[in-house]
Short mmCIF file of C-alpha atoms in Angstrom, two decimals:
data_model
loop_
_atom_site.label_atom_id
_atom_site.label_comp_id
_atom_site.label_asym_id
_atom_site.label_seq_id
_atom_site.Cartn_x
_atom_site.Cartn_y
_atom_site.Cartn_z
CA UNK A 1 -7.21 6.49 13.70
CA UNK A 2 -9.21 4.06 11.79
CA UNK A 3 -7.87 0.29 12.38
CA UNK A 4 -7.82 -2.43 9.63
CA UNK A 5 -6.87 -5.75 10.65
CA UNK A 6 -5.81 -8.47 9.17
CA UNK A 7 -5.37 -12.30 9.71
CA UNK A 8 -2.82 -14.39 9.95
CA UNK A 9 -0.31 -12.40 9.93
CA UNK A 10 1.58 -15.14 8.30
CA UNK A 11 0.37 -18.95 6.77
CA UNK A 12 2.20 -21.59 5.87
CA UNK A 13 0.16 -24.06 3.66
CA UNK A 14 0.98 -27.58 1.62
CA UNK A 15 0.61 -27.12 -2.40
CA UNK A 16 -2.81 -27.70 -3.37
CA UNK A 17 -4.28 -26.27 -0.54
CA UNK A 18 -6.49 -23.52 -0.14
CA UNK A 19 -6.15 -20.51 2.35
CA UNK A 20 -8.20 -17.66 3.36
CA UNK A 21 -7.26 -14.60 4.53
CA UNK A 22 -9.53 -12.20 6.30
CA UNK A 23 -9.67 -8.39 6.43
CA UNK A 24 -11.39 -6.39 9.04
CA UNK A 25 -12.14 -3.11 9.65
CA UNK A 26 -12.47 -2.32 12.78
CA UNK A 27 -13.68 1.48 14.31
CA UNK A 28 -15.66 1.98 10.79
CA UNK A 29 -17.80 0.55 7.75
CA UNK A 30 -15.71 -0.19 4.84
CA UNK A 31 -17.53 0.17 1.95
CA UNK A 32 -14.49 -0.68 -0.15
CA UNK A 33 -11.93 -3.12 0.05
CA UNK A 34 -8.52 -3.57 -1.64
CA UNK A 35 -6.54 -6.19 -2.16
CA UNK A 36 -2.81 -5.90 -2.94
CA UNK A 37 0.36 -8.56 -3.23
CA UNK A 38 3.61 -7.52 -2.70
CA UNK A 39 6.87 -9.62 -3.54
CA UNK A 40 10.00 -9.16 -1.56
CA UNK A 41 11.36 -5.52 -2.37
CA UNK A 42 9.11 -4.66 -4.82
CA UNK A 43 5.89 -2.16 -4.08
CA UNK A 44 2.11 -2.88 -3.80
CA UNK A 45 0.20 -4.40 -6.93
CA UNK A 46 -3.63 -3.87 -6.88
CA UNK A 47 -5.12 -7.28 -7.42
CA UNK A 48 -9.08 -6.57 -6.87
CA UNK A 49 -11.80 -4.12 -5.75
CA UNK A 50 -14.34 -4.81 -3.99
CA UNK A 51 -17.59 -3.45 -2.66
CA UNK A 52 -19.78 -4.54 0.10
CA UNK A 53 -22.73 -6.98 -1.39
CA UNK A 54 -21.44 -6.90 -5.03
CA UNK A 55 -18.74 -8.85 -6.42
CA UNK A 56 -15.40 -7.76 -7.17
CA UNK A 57 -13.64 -6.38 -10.02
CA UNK A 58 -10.32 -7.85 -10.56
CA UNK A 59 -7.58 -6.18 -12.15
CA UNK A 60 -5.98 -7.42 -15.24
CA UNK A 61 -4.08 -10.82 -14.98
CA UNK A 62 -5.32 -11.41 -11.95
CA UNK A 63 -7.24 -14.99 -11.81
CA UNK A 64 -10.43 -14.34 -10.03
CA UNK A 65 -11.29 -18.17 -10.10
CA UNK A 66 -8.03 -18.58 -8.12
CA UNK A 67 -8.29 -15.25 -5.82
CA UNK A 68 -11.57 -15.45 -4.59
CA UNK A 69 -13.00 -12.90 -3.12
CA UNK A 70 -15.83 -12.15 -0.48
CA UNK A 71 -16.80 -8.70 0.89
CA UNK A 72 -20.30 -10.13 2.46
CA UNK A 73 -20.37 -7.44 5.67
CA UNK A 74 -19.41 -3.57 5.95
CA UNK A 75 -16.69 -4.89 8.00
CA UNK A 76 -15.20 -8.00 6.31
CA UNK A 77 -13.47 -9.06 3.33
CA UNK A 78 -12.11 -12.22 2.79
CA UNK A 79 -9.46 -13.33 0.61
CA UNK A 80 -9.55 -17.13 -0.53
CA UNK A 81 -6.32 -18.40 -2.66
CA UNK A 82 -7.67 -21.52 -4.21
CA UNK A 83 -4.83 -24.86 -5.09
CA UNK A 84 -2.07 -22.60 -3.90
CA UNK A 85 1.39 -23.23 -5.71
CA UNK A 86 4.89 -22.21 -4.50
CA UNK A 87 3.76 -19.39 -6.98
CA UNK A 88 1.59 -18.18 -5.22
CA UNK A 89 3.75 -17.07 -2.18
CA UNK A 90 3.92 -13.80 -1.39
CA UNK A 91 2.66 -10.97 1.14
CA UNK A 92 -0.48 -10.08 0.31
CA UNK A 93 -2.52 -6.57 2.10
CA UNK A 94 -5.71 -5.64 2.02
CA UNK A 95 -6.67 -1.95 2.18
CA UNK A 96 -10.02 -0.88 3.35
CA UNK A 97 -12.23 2.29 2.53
CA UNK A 98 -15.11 4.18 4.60
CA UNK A 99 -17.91 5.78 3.84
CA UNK A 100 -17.99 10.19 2.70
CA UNK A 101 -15.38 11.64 5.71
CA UNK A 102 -12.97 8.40 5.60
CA UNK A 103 -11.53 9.30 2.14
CA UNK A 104 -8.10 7.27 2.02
CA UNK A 105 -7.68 3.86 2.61
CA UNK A 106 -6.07 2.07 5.44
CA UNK A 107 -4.20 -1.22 5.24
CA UNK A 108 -3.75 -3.83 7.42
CA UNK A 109 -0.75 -5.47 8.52
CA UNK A 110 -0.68 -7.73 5.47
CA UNK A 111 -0.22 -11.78 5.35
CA UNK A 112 2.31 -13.71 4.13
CA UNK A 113 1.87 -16.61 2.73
CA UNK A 114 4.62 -19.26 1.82
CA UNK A 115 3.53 -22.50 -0.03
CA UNK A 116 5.43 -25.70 0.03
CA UNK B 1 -3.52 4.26 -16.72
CA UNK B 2 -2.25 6.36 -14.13
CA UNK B 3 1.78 5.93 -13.71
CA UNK B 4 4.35 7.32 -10.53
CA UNK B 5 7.66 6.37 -10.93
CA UNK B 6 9.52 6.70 -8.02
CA UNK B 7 13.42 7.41 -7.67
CA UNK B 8 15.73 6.13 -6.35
CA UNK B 9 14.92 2.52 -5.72
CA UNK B 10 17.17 1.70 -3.56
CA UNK B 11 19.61 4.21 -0.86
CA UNK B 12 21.83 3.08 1.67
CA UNK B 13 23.28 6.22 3.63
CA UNK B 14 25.24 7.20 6.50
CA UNK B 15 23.43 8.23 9.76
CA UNK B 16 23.19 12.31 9.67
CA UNK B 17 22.53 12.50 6.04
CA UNK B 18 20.59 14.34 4.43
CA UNK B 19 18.27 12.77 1.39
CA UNK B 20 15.48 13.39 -1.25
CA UNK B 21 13.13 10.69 -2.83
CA UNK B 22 11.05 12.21 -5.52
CA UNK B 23 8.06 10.76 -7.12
CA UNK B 24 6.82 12.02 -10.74
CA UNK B 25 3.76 11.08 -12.69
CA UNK B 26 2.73 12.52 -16.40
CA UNK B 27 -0.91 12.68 -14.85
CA UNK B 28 -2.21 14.89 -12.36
CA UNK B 29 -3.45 13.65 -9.24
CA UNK B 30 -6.29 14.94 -7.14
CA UNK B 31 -3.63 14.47 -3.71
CA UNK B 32 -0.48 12.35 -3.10
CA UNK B 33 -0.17 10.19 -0.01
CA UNK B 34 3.59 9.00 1.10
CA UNK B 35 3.57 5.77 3.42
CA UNK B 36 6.25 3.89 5.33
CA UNK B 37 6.76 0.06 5.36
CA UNK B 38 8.37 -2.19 7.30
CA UNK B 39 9.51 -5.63 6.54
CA UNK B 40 6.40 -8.20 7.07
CA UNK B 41 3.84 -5.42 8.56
CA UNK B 42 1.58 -3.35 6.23
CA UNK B 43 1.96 0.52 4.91
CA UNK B 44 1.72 3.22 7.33
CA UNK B 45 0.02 6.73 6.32
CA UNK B 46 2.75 9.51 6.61
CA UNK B 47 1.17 12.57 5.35
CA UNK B 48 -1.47 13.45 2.36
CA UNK B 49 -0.97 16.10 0.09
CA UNK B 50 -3.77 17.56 -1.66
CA UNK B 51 -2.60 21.37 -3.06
CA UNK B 52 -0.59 22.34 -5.94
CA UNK B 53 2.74 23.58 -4.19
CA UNK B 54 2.03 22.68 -0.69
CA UNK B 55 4.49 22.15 1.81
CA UNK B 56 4.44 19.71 4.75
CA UNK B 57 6.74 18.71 7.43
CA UNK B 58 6.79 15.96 9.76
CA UNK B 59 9.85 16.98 11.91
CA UNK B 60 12.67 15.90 10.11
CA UNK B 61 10.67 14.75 6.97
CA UNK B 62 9.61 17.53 4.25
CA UNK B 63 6.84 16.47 1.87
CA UNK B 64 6.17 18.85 -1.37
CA UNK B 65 3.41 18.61 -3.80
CA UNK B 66 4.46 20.25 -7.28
CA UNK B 67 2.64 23.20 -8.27
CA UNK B 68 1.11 21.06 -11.14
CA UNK B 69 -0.01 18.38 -9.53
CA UNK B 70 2.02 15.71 -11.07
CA UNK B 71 4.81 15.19 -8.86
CA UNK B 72 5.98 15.36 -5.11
CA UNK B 73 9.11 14.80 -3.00
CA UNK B 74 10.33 13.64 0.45
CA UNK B 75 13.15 15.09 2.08
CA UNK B 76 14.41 13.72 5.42
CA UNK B 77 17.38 15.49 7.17
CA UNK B 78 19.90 14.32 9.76
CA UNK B 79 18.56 10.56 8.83
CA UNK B 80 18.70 8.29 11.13
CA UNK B 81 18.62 4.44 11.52
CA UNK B 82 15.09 4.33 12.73
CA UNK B 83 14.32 5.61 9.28
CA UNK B 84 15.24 2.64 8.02
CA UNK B 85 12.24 0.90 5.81
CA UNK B 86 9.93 1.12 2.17
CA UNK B 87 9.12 4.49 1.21
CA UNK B 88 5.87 4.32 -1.04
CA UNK B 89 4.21 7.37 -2.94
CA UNK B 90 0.50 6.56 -3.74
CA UNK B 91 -1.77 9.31 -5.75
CA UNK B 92 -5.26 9.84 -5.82
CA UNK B 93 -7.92 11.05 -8.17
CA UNK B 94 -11.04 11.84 -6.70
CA UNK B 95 -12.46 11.06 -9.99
CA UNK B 96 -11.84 7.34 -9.88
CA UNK B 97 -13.13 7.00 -6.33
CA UNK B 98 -9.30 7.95 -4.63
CA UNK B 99 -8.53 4.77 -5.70
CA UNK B 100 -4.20 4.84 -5.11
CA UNK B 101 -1.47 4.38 -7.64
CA UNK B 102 1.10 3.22 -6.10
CA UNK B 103 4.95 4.38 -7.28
CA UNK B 104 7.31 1.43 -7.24
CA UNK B 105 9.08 1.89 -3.37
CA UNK B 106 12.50 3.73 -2.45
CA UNK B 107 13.87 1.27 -0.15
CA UNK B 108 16.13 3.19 2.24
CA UNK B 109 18.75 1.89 4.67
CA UNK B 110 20.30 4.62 6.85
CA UNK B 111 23.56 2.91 8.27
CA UNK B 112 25.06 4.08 11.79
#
């Protein structure tokens, strides 16, 4: 089956800081990216779209000077969280979408991210 | 704006039960994917529905789409420990590029 991976797997970074997170696809060309956060117990909450060589389209509330996002390659996707606050923390996965015969999306095996 | 809500939220059960998680939605959806999550890893494609009425099993899990469209259901019998984890409903529309509503998780613990 198709393979999305993602990395870290987990990040531990000082207020203030900035952290990227990186989303691959592996075994196919992902013409679509998702990007989700999750809090503890709760489900998956779409935070932006985005398609390879055009920029993303962020859903509502969702900072996109503060989530940057990058989908420069059929194959990568990065996630940037600009001054991260204890806010901030939370497990974020990104989802990742082929071409015509790759219809659903697969995620990868998500980051979390705790700010101190 | 598409909407699942997903019930119950949370089930804690016995080993050998039996259970049913349902998922509704006002809107119809083009097909219905279920996925499993564990803690700290990401969701894991169970099964995709995609016809009014169909009827899938994935040995002792039972997915149903309803006949309209708008809802679906997971049964598991004889549950088990190992089915321990976050049970998400997502639908699709094919219309909106199968981009996935999510339903809001039934977290179940099966207890030995």
């Amino acid at each position: 089956g198709a393979v999305v991976s993602q990395h870290p797997s987990w990040v531990i970074c000082k207020s203030g800081t900035s952290v990227k997170i990186e989303c691959r696809s592996l075994d196919f060309q992902a013409t679509t990216m998702f990007w989700y956060r999750q809090f503890p117990k709760q489900s998956l909450m779409l935070m932006a779209t985005s398609n390879e060589g055009s920029k993303a389209t962020y859903e509502q509330g969702v900072e996109k000077d503060k989530f940057l996002i990058n989908h420069a390659s059929l194959t990568l996707s990065t996630l940037t969280v600009t001054s991260a606050h204890p806010e901030d923390s939370s497990f974020y996965i990104c989802s990742a979408r082929g071409r015509q015969g790759r219809v659903f999306p697969f995620f990868g095996q998500g980051t979390r991210l705790t700010v101190v | 704006t598409q909407l699942l809500e997903q019930s119950p939220q949370f089930l804690s059960i016995q080993e050998g039960e039996n259970l049913t998680v349902y998922c509704n939605s006002s809107s119809v959806f083009s097909s219905l994917q279920w996925y499993r999550q564990e803690p700290g890893e990401g969701p894991v494609l169970l099964v995709t529905v995609v016809t009014g009425g169909e009827v899938k099993k994935l040995k002792r899990l039972t997915f149903q789409f309803g006949d309209a469209r708008k809802d679906s259901s997971l049964h598991i019998t004889a549950a088990q420990p190992g089915d321990t984890g976050l049970y998400l409903c997502a639908g699709a529309n094919h219309n909106a590029g199968n981009m996935l509503t999510f339903g809001g998780g039934t977290r179940l613990m099966v207890k030995p």
